[in-house]
Coordinates of N, CA and C in Angstrom, one line a residue:
M1 N 0.8 -1.2 0.0 CA 0.0 0.0 0.0 C 0.9 1.3 0.0
R2 N 1.9 1.2 0.9 CA 2.8 2.4 0.9 C 3.5 2.6 -0.4
S3 N 3.9 1.6 -1.1 CA 4.6 1.8 -2.4 C 3.6 2.4 -3.4
I4 N 2.3 2.0 -3.4 CA 1.4 2.6 -4.3 C 1.2 4.1 -4.0
V5 N 1.1 4.5 -2.8 CA 0.9 5.9 -2.4 C 2.2 6.7 -2.9
C6 N 3.3 6.1 -2.7 CA 4.6 6.8 -3.1 C 4.6 7.0 -4.6
K7 N 4.2 6.0 -5.3 CA 4.2 6.1 -6.8 C 3.2 7.2 -7.2
M8 N 2.1 7.4 -6.5 CA 1.1 8.4 -6.8 C 1.6 9.8 -6.5
L9 N 2.4 9.9 -5.4 CA 2.8 11.2 -4.9 C 4.1 11.7 -5.7
F10 N 4.9 10.7 -6.2 CA 6.1 11.1 -6.8 C 6.0 12.1 -8.0
P11 N 5.0 11.9 -8.9 CA 4.9 12.9 -10.0 C 4.5 14.2 -9.5
L12 N 3.7 14.3 -8.4 CA 3.2 15.5 -7.9 C 4.4 16.3 -7.2
L13 N 5.3 15.6 -6.6 CA 6.5 16.2 -6.0 C 7.4 16.8 -7.1
L14 N 7.5 16.1 -8.2 CA 8.3 16.6 -9.3 C 7.7 17.9 -9.9
L15 N 6.4 17.9 -10.0 CA 5.7 19.1 -10.5 C 5.9 20.3 -9.5
W16 N 5.8 20.0 -8.3 CA 6.0 21.1 -7.2 C 7.4 21.7 -7.3
Q17 N 8.4 20.9 -7.7 CA 9.8 21.3 -7.7 C 10.1 22.1 -9.0
L18 N 9.2 22.0 -10.0 CA 9.5 22.7 -11.3 C 9.5 24.2 -11.1
P19 N 10.4 25.0 -11.7 CA 10.3 26.4 -11.6 C 9.1 27.0 -12.4
A20 N 8.7 28.2 -12.0 CA 7.6 28.8 -12.7 C 7.9 29.0 -14.2
L21 N 6.9 28.9 -15.0 CA 7.2 29.0 -16.4 C 7.8 30.4 -16.8
A22 N 8.8 30.4 -17.7 CA 9.4 31.6 -18.1 C 8.5 32.5 -18.9
A23 N 8.6 33.8 -18.7 CA 7.8 34.7 -19.4 C 8.6 35.8 -20.1
T24 N 8.1 36.3 -21.2 CA 8.8 37.4 -21.9 C 8.0 38.7 -21.6
V25 N 8.6 39.7 -21.1 CA 8.0 41.0 -20.8 C 8.5 42.0 -21.8
L26 N 7.6 42.6 -22.5 CA 7.9 43.6 -23.5 C 7.6 45.0 -22.9
V27 N 8.6 45.8 -22.8 CA 8.4 47.2 -22.3 C 8.3 48.1 -23.5
F28 N 7.2 48.7 -23.6 CA 6.9 49.5 -24.8 C 6.6 51.0 -24.4
G29 N 7.6 51.8 -24.4 CA 7.5 53.1 -23.9 C 8.2 54.2 -24.6
D30 N 8.4 55.3 -23.9 CA 9.1 56.5 -24.5 C 10.5 56.7 -23.8
S31 N 10.9 57.9 -23.8 CA 12.2 58.2 -23.2 C 12.4 57.8 -21.7
L32 N 11.2 57.8 -21.0 CA 11.3 57.4 -19.6 C 11.7 56.0 -19.4
S33 N 11.4 55.2 -20.4 CA 11.7 53.7 -20.3 C 13.0 53.4 -21.2
A34 N 13.3 54.3 -22.1 CA 14.4 54.1 -23.0 C 15.7 54.5 -22.3
G35 N 15.6 55.2 -21.2 CA 16.8 55.6 -20.4 C 17.4 56.9 -20.9
Y36 N 16.6 57.9 -21.3 CA 17.2 59.1 -21.8 C 18.1 59.8 -20.7
G37 N 19.2 60.2 -21.2 CA 20.2 60.9 -20.3 C 20.9 60.1 -19.4
L38 N 20.8 58.7 -19.5 CA 21.5 57.8 -18.6 C 22.5 56.9 -19.4
V39 N 23.4 56.4 -18.7 CA 24.3 55.4 -19.4 C 23.4 54.1 -19.5
P40 N 23.8 53.3 -20.5 CA 22.9 52.2 -20.9 C 22.4 51.2 -19.8
D41 N 23.2 51.0 -18.8 CA 22.8 50.0 -17.7 C 22.1 50.6 -16.5
Q42 N 21.8 51.9 -16.6 CA 21.2 52.6 -15.4 C 19.6 52.6 -15.4
G43 N 19.0 52.5 -16.6 CA 17.6 52.7 -16.7 C 16.8 51.6 -15.9
W44 N 15.5 52.0 -15.6 CA 14.7 51.1 -14.8 C 14.4 49.8 -15.5
V45 N 14.4 49.8 -16.8 CA 14.1 48.6 -17.6 C 15.2 47.6 -17.4
T46 N 16.4 48.1 -17.5 CA 17.6 47.2 -17.3 C 17.6 46.7 -15.9
L47 N 17.3 47.5 -14.9 CA 17.3 47.0 -13.6 C 16.2 45.9 -13.4
L48 N 15.1 46.1 -14.1 CA 14.0 45.1 -14.0 C 14.5 43.8 -14.7
S49 N 15.2 43.9 -15.8 CA 15.7 42.7 -16.4 C 16.6 41.9 -15.5
R50 N 17.4 42.6 -14.8 CA 18.3 41.9 -13.8 C 17.5 41.3 -12.7
E51 N 16.4 42.0 -12.2 CA 15.6 41.4 -11.1 C 14.9 40.1 -11.5
L52 N 14.4 40.1 -12.8 CA 13.7 39.0 -13.3 C 14.5 37.8 -13.8
A53 N 15.8 38.1 -14.2 CA 16.6 37.1 -14.7 C 17.0 36.1 -13.6
P54 N 17.3 34.8 -14.0 CA 17.2 34.2 -15.3 C 15.9 33.7 -15.7
R55 N 14.9 33.8 -14.8 CA 13.6 33.1 -15.0 C 12.8 33.7 -16.2
H56 N 12.8 35.1 -16.2 CA 12.0 35.8 -17.2 C 12.9 36.7 -18.1
Q57 N 12.5 36.9 -19.3 CA 13.2 37.8 -20.2 C 12.5 39.1 -20.4
V58 N 13.3 40.2 -20.3 CA 12.7 41.5 -20.5 C 13.2 42.1 -21.8
V59 N 12.4 42.6 -22.7 CA 12.7 43.2 -24.0 C 12.3 44.6 -23.9
N60 N 13.3 45.5 -24.1 CA 12.9 47.0 -24.1 C 12.8 47.5 -25.5
A61 N 11.6 47.8 -25.9 CA 11.3 48.4 -27.3 C 10.9 49.8 -27.2
S62 N 11.4 50.5 -26.2 CA 11.0 51.9 -26.0 C 11.9 52.8 -26.8
I63 N 11.3 53.9 -27.3 CA 12.0 54.9 -28.1 C 11.8 56.3 -27.6
S64 N 12.8 57.1 -27.4 CA 12.7 58.4 -26.9 C 11.9 59.2 -27.9
G65 N 11.0 60.0 -27.4 CA 10.1 60.9 -28.3 C 8.9 60.2 -28.8
E66 N 8.7 58.9 -28.5 CA 7.6 58.2 -29.0 C 6.2 58.7 -28.5
T67 N 5.2 58.8 -29.4 CA 3.9 59.1 -29.1 C 3.0 57.9 -29.1
S68 N 1.8 58.0 -28.7 CA 0.9 56.9 -28.8 C 0.6 56.4 -30.2
A69 N 0.6 57.4 -31.1 CA 0.4 57.1 -32.5 C 1.5 56.3 -33.1
G70 N 2.7 56.8 -32.7 CA 3.9 56.1 -33.2 C 4.0 54.7 -32.6
G71 N 3.7 54.5 -31.3 CA 3.7 53.2 -30.7 C 2.7 52.3 -31.3
L72 N 1.5 52.8 -31.7 CA 0.5 52.0 -32.3 C 1.0 51.4 -33.7
S73 N 1.7 52.2 -34.4 CA 2.2 51.8 -35.7 C 3.3 50.7 -35.6
R74 N 4.0 50.7 -34.4 CA 5.1 49.8 -34.2 C 4.7 48.5 -33.5
L75 N 3.6 48.6 -32.8 CA 3.3 47.5 -31.9 C 3.0 46.1 -32.6
P76 N 2.3 46.1 -33.7 CA 2.0 44.8 -34.3 C 3.3 44.0 -34.7
D77 N 4.3 44.7 -35.2 CA 5.5 44.0 -35.5 C 6.3 43.6 -34.2
A78 N 6.2 44.4 -33.2 CA 6.9 44.1 -31.9 C 6.2 42.8 -31.3
L79 N 4.9 42.8 -31.4 CA 4.2 41.6 -30.8 C 4.5 40.3 -31.6
S80 N 4.6 40.5 -32.9 CA 4.9 39.3 -33.8 C 6.4 38.8 -33.5
R81 N 7.3 39.8 -33.4 CA 8.7 39.4 -33.2 C 9.0 38.8 -31.9
H82 N 8.5 39.4 -30.8 CA 8.9 39.0 -29.5 C 7.9 38.1 -28.8
K83 N 6.7 38.0 -29.3 CA 5.6 37.1 -28.7 C 5.6 37.3 -27.2
P84 N 5.4 38.4 -26.6 CA 5.5 38.6 -25.2 C 4.3 38.0 -24.4
D85 N 4.5 37.6 -23.2 CA 3.5 37.2 -22.3 C 2.9 38.4 -21.6
V86 N 3.7 39.4 -21.4 CA 3.2 40.7 -20.8 C 3.7 41.9 -21.5
L87 N 2.8 42.8 -21.8 CA 3.2 44.1 -22.4 C 3.1 45.2 -21.3
V88 N 4.2 45.8 -21.1 CA 4.2 47.0 -20.2 C 4.1 48.2 -21.1
L89 N 2.9 48.8 -21.0 CA 2.6 49.9 -22.0 C 2.8 51.3 -21.3
E90 N 3.8 51.9 -21.6 CA 4.2 53.2 -21.0 C 4.3 54.3 -22.1
L91 N 3.2 54.7 -22.6 CA 3.2 55.8 -23.6 C 2.1 56.8 -23.3
G92 N 2.3 58.0 -24.0 CA 1.3 59.0 -23.8 C 1.9 60.3 -23.3
A93 N 3.0 60.3 -22.6 CA 3.6 61.5 -22.1 C 3.9 62.5 -23.1
N94 N 4.4 62.0 -24.3 CA 4.7 63.0 -25.4 C 3.5 63.5 -26.0
D95 N 2.4 62.8 -26.0 CA 1.1 63.3 -26.5 C 0.8 64.5 -25.6
G96 N 0.9 64.3 -24.3 CA 0.5 65.4 -23.4 C 1.4 66.6 -23.5
L97 N 2.7 66.4 -23.6 CA 3.6 67.5 -23.7 C 3.5 68.3 -25.0
R98 N 3.0 67.6 -26.0 CA 2.7 68.3 -27.3 C 1.3 68.9 -27.4
G99 N 0.5 68.7 -26.4 CA -0.8 69.2 -26.4 C -1.7 68.5 -27.4
L100 N -1.5 67.3 -27.7 CA -2.3 66.5 -28.6 C -3.7 66.2 -28.0
P101 N -4.7 66.0 -28.8 CA -6.0 65.7 -28.3 C -6.0 64.4 -27.4
M102 N -6.6 64.5 -26.3 CA -6.7 63.4 -25.4 C -7.5 62.2 -26.0
A103 N -8.5 62.6 -26.8 CA -9.4 61.5 -27.4 C -8.5 60.7 -28.3
D104 N -7.6 61.3 -29.0 CA -6.7 60.5 -29.9 C -5.8 59.6 -29.1
M105 N -5.2 60.1 -28.0 CA -4.3 59.4 -27.2 C -5.1 58.2 -26.6
R106 N -6.3 58.4 -26.1 CA -7.1 57.3 -25.5 C -7.3 56.2 -26.6
R107 N -7.7 56.7 -27.8 CA -8.1 55.7 -28.8 C -6.8 54.9 -29.2
N108 N -5.7 55.5 -29.3 CA -4.4 54.8 -29.7 C -4.1 53.8 -28.6
L109 N -4.1 54.2 -27.3 CA -3.8 53.3 -26.3 C -4.8 52.1 -26.2
Q110 N -6.0 52.4 -26.4 CA -7.0 51.3 -26.4 C -6.8 50.3 -27.5
R111 N -6.4 50.8 -28.7 CA -6.1 49.9 -29.8 C -4.9 49.1 -29.5
M112 N -3.9 49.6 -28.8 CA -2.7 48.8 -28.4 C -3.1 47.7 -27.4
I113 N -4.0 48.1 -26.5 CA -4.5 47.1 -25.5 C -5.2 46.0 -26.2
D114 N -6.0 46.3 -27.2 CA -6.8 45.3 -28.0 C -5.9 44.4 -28.8
L115 N -4.8 45.0 -29.4 CA -3.9 44.2 -30.2 C -3.2 43.2 -29.3
A116 N -2.8 43.6 -28.1 CA -2.1 42.7 -27.2 C -3.0 41.6 -26.7
R117 N -4.2 42.0 -26.3 CA -5.1 41.0 -25.8 C -5.5 40.0 -26.9
A118 N -5.6 40.4 -28.1 CA -5.9 39.5 -29.2 C -4.9 38.4 -29.4
R119 N -3.7 38.7 -28.8 CA -2.6 37.7 -28.9 C -2.4 37.0 -27.5
K120 N -3.4 37.2 -26.6 CA -3.3 36.6 -25.3 C -2.2 37.1 -24.5
T121 N -1.8 38.4 -24.7 CA -0.8 39.0 -24.0 C -1.4 39.9 -22.9
Q122 N -0.9 39.7 -21.6 CA -1.4 40.5 -20.5 C -0.8 41.9 -20.6
V123 N -1.6 42.9 -20.2 CA -1.1 44.3 -20.3 C -1.0 44.9 -18.9
L124 N 0.1 45.6 -18.7 CA 0.3 46.4 -17.5 C 0.4 47.9 -18.0
L125 N -0.6 48.7 -17.7 CA -0.6 50.0 -18.1 C 0.1 50.9 -17.1
V126 N 1.0 51.8 -17.7 CA 1.8 52.7 -16.8 C 1.4 54.1 -17.2
G127 N 1.0 54.9 -16.2 CA 0.6 56.2 -16.4 C 1.6 57.3 -16.0
M128 N 1.4 58.5 -16.4 CA 2.3 59.6 -16.1 C 1.4 60.8 -15.8
A129 N 2.1 61.9 -15.3 CA 1.4 63.2 -15.1 C 2.2 64.2 -15.8
L130 N 1.5 65.3 -16.2 CA 2.1 66.4 -16.9 C 2.6 67.5 -15.9
P131 N 3.6 68.2 -16.3 CA 4.1 69.3 -15.4 C 3.0 70.3 -15.1
P132 N 3.0 71.0 -13.9 CA 1.9 71.9 -13.6 C 1.6 73.0 -14.5
N133 N 2.7 73.4 -15.3 CA 2.5 74.6 -16.2 C 1.5 74.3 -17.3
Y134 N 1.1 73.0 -17.5 CA 0.2 72.7 -18.5 C -1.3 73.0 -18.1
G135 N -1.4 73.4 -16.9 CA -2.8 73.8 -16.4 C -3.5 72.6 -15.7
P136 N -4.3 72.9 -14.7 CA -4.9 71.8 -13.9 C -6.0 71.0 -14.8
R137 N -6.7 71.7 -15.7 CA -7.7 71.0 -16.4 C -7.1 70.0 -17.4
Y138 N -6.1 70.5 -18.2 CA -5.5 69.6 -19.2 C -4.8 68.4 -18.4
G139 N -4.1 68.8 -17.3 CA -3.4 67.7 -16.5 C -4.4 66.7 -16.0
A140 N -5.6 67.1 -15.5 CA -6.5 66.2 -15.0 C -7.1 65.3 -16.1
E141 N -7.4 65.9 -17.3 CA -7.9 65.1 -18.4 C -6.8 64.1 -18.9
F142 N -5.6 64.5 -18.8 CA -4.5 63.5 -19.2 C -4.4 62.4 -18.2
R143 N -4.4 62.6 -16.9 CA -4.4 61.5 -15.9 C -5.6 60.6 -16.0
A144 N -6.8 61.3 -16.3 CA -8.0 60.5 -16.4 C -8.0 59.5 -17.5
V145 N -7.3 59.7 -18.6 CA -7.2 58.8 -19.7 C -6.7 57.4 -19.2
Y146 N -5.6 57.5 -18.4 CA -5.1 56.2 -17.9 C -6.0 55.6 -16.9
D147 N -6.6 56.3 -16.0 CA -7.5 55.8 -15.0 C -8.7 55.1 -15.7
E148 N -9.2 55.7 -16.7 CA -10.4 55.2 -17.3 C -10.1 53.9 -18.1
L149 N -8.9 53.9 -18.8 CA -8.5 52.7 -19.6 C -8.2 51.6 -18.6
A150 N -7.6 51.8 -17.5 CA -7.3 50.7 -16.6 C -8.6 50.1 -16.0
K151 N -9.5 51.0 -15.7 CA -10.8 50.5 -15.1 C -11.6 49.8 -16.1
S152 N -11.8 50.4 -17.3 CA -12.7 49.8 -18.3 C -12.2 48.5 -18.9
N153 N -10.8 48.3 -18.9 CA -10.2 47.1 -19.4 C -9.8 46.2 -18.3
R154 N -10.0 46.6 -17.1 CA -9.5 45.8 -15.9 C -8.1 45.3 -16.0
L155 N -7.2 46.3 -16.2 CA -5.8 46.1 -16.4 C -5.0 46.2 -15.1
A156 N -3.9 45.5 -15.1 CA -2.9 45.8 -14.1 C -2.4 47.2 -14.3
Y157 N -2.2 48.0 -13.3 CA -2.1 49.4 -13.5 C -1.1 50.1 -12.5
V158 N -0.2 50.8 -13.1 CA 0.7 51.7 -12.3 C 0.2 53.2 -12.7
P159 N -0.5 53.8 -11.8 CA -1.0 55.2 -12.1 C 0.1 56.2 -12.4
L160 N 1.2 56.1 -11.8 CA 2.3 57.1 -11.9 C 3.6 56.4 -11.8
L161 N 4.4 56.5 -13.0 CA 5.7 55.9 -13.0 C 6.6 56.5 -12.0
V162 N 6.5 57.8 -11.8 CA 7.4 58.5 -10.9 C 6.8 58.7 -9.5
A163 N 6.0 57.8 -9.1 CA 5.4 57.8 -7.8 C 6.4 57.9 -6.7
G164 N 6.2 58.7 -5.7 CA 7.1 58.8 -4.6 C 8.1 60.0 -4.7
F165 N 8.3 60.5 -5.9 CA 9.2 61.6 -6.1 C 8.8 62.6 -7.1
A166 N 7.5 62.5 -7.6 CA 7.1 63.4 -8.7 C 7.2 64.9 -8.4
G167 N 7.1 65.3 -7.1 CA 7.2 66.7 -6.8 C 8.5 67.2 -6.4
D168 N 9.5 66.3 -6.5 CA 10.9 66.6 -6.0 C 11.8 66.9 -7.3
L169 N 12.0 68.2 -7.5 CA 12.7 68.6 -8.7 C 14.2 68.1 -8.7
S170 N 14.7 67.9 -7.5 CA 16.1 67.4 -7.4 C 16.2 65.9 -7.9
A171 N 15.1 65.2 -8.0 CA 15.1 63.8 -8.5 C 15.1 63.7 -10.0
F172 N 15.1 64.9 -10.7 CA 15.0 64.9 -12.1 C 16.3 65.5 -12.7
Q173 N 16.5 65.2 -14.0 CA 17.6 65.8 -14.7 C 17.3 67.3 -15.0
P174 N 18.2 68.0 -15.5 CA 18.0 69.5 -15.6 C 16.8 69.9 -16.4
D175 N 16.3 69.0 -17.3 CA 15.1 69.3 -18.1 C 13.8 69.2 -17.3
G176 N 13.9 68.7 -16.1 CA 12.8 68.6 -15.2 C 11.8 67.6 -15.6
L177 N 12.1 66.7 -16.6 CA 11.2 65.7 -17.1 C 11.6 64.3 -16.9
H178 N 12.9 64.1 -17.0 CA 13.5 62.7 -16.9 C 14.2 62.5 -15.6
P179 N 13.8 61.4 -14.9 CA 14.4 61.1 -13.6 C 15.9 60.8 -13.7
R180 N 16.6 61.2 -12.6 CA 18.0 60.9 -12.5 C 18.3 59.4 -12.3
A181 N 19.5 59.0 -12.5 CA 19.9 57.6 -12.3 C 19.5 57.1 -11.0
E182 N 19.6 57.9 -9.9 CA 19.3 57.5 -8.6 C 17.9 57.1 -8.3
M183 N 17.0 57.5 -9.2 CA 15.6 57.3 -9.0 C 15.1 56.0 -9.8
Q184 N 16.0 55.5 -10.7 CA 15.6 54.4 -11.5 C 15.2 53.1 -10.8
A185 N 15.8 52.9 -9.7 CA 15.5 51.7 -8.9 C 14.1 51.8 -8.3
T186 N 13.7 53.1 -7.9 CA 12.4 53.3 -7.4 C 11.3 53.1 -8.4
M187 N 11.6 53.5 -9.7 CA 10.7 53.3 -10.8 C 10.6 51.8 -11.1
M188 N 11.7 51.1 -11.0 CA 11.7 49.7 -11.3 C 10.8 48.9 -10.3
R189 N 10.9 49.3 -9.0 CA 10.2 48.6 -8.0 C 8.7 48.9 -8.1
T190 N 8.4 50.2 -8.5 CA 7.0 50.6 -8.7 C 6.3 49.7 -9.8
V191 N 7.0 49.5 -10.9 CA 6.5 48.6 -12.0 C 6.5 47.2 -11.6
K192 N 7.6 46.7 -11.0 CA 7.7 45.3 -10.6 C 6.5 44.8 -9.7
A193 N 6.2 45.7 -8.8 CA 5.1 45.4 -7.8 C 3.8 45.1 -8.5
K194 N 3.6 45.6 -9.7 CA 2.3 45.3 -10.4 C 2.4 44.3 -11.6
L195 N 3.6 43.8 -11.8 CA 3.8 42.9 -12.9 C 3.0 41.6 -12.6
P196 N 2.4 41.0 -13.6 CA 1.7 39.7 -13.3 C 2.7 38.5 -13.4
V197 N 4.0 38.7 -13.4 CA 5.0 37.7 -13.2 C 5.9 38.0 -12.1
K198 N 6.4 37.1 -11.4 CA 7.3 37.3 -10.3 C 8.6 36.5 -10.5

């Protein structure tokens, strides 16, 4: 009897010891994720890649200056090439800085979410805030786009990539927009906490 039980339990023990399935995480963003103004190994995406290695792979397809429209045009190829399990979508800041219509930004982001989900890719949406000189109304409309998309699509969500230091000018490079190298680990932890892979 004991030998029969052991034979039944042995496959279960093997399964329990297997590592979690590896995942590919595609980070699709702008200069905040591309590491603008930093040396190549300082950006938060590189730090995330180190945190998740060797179990998971992180691919950074972020481009400085990218808008939601530009991202939408690039995403189908990126999804086909990398076949990610998770898409970290960090776009829209340049739309806001250029004063582009929020309706267009929302539509572009929604289409990217739909493209990812059509391929069974989970989406983590990452939001941003505009500098106060853009005015409270436009700034509120900008933030609301991310909140509404996250809620309506039931997404994993980081409301603010620079959470914890957004109001500290000393945390940013001289342009006042891009975080310094010292803040990249904070950004990485903010994103990692909401990733659907561990």
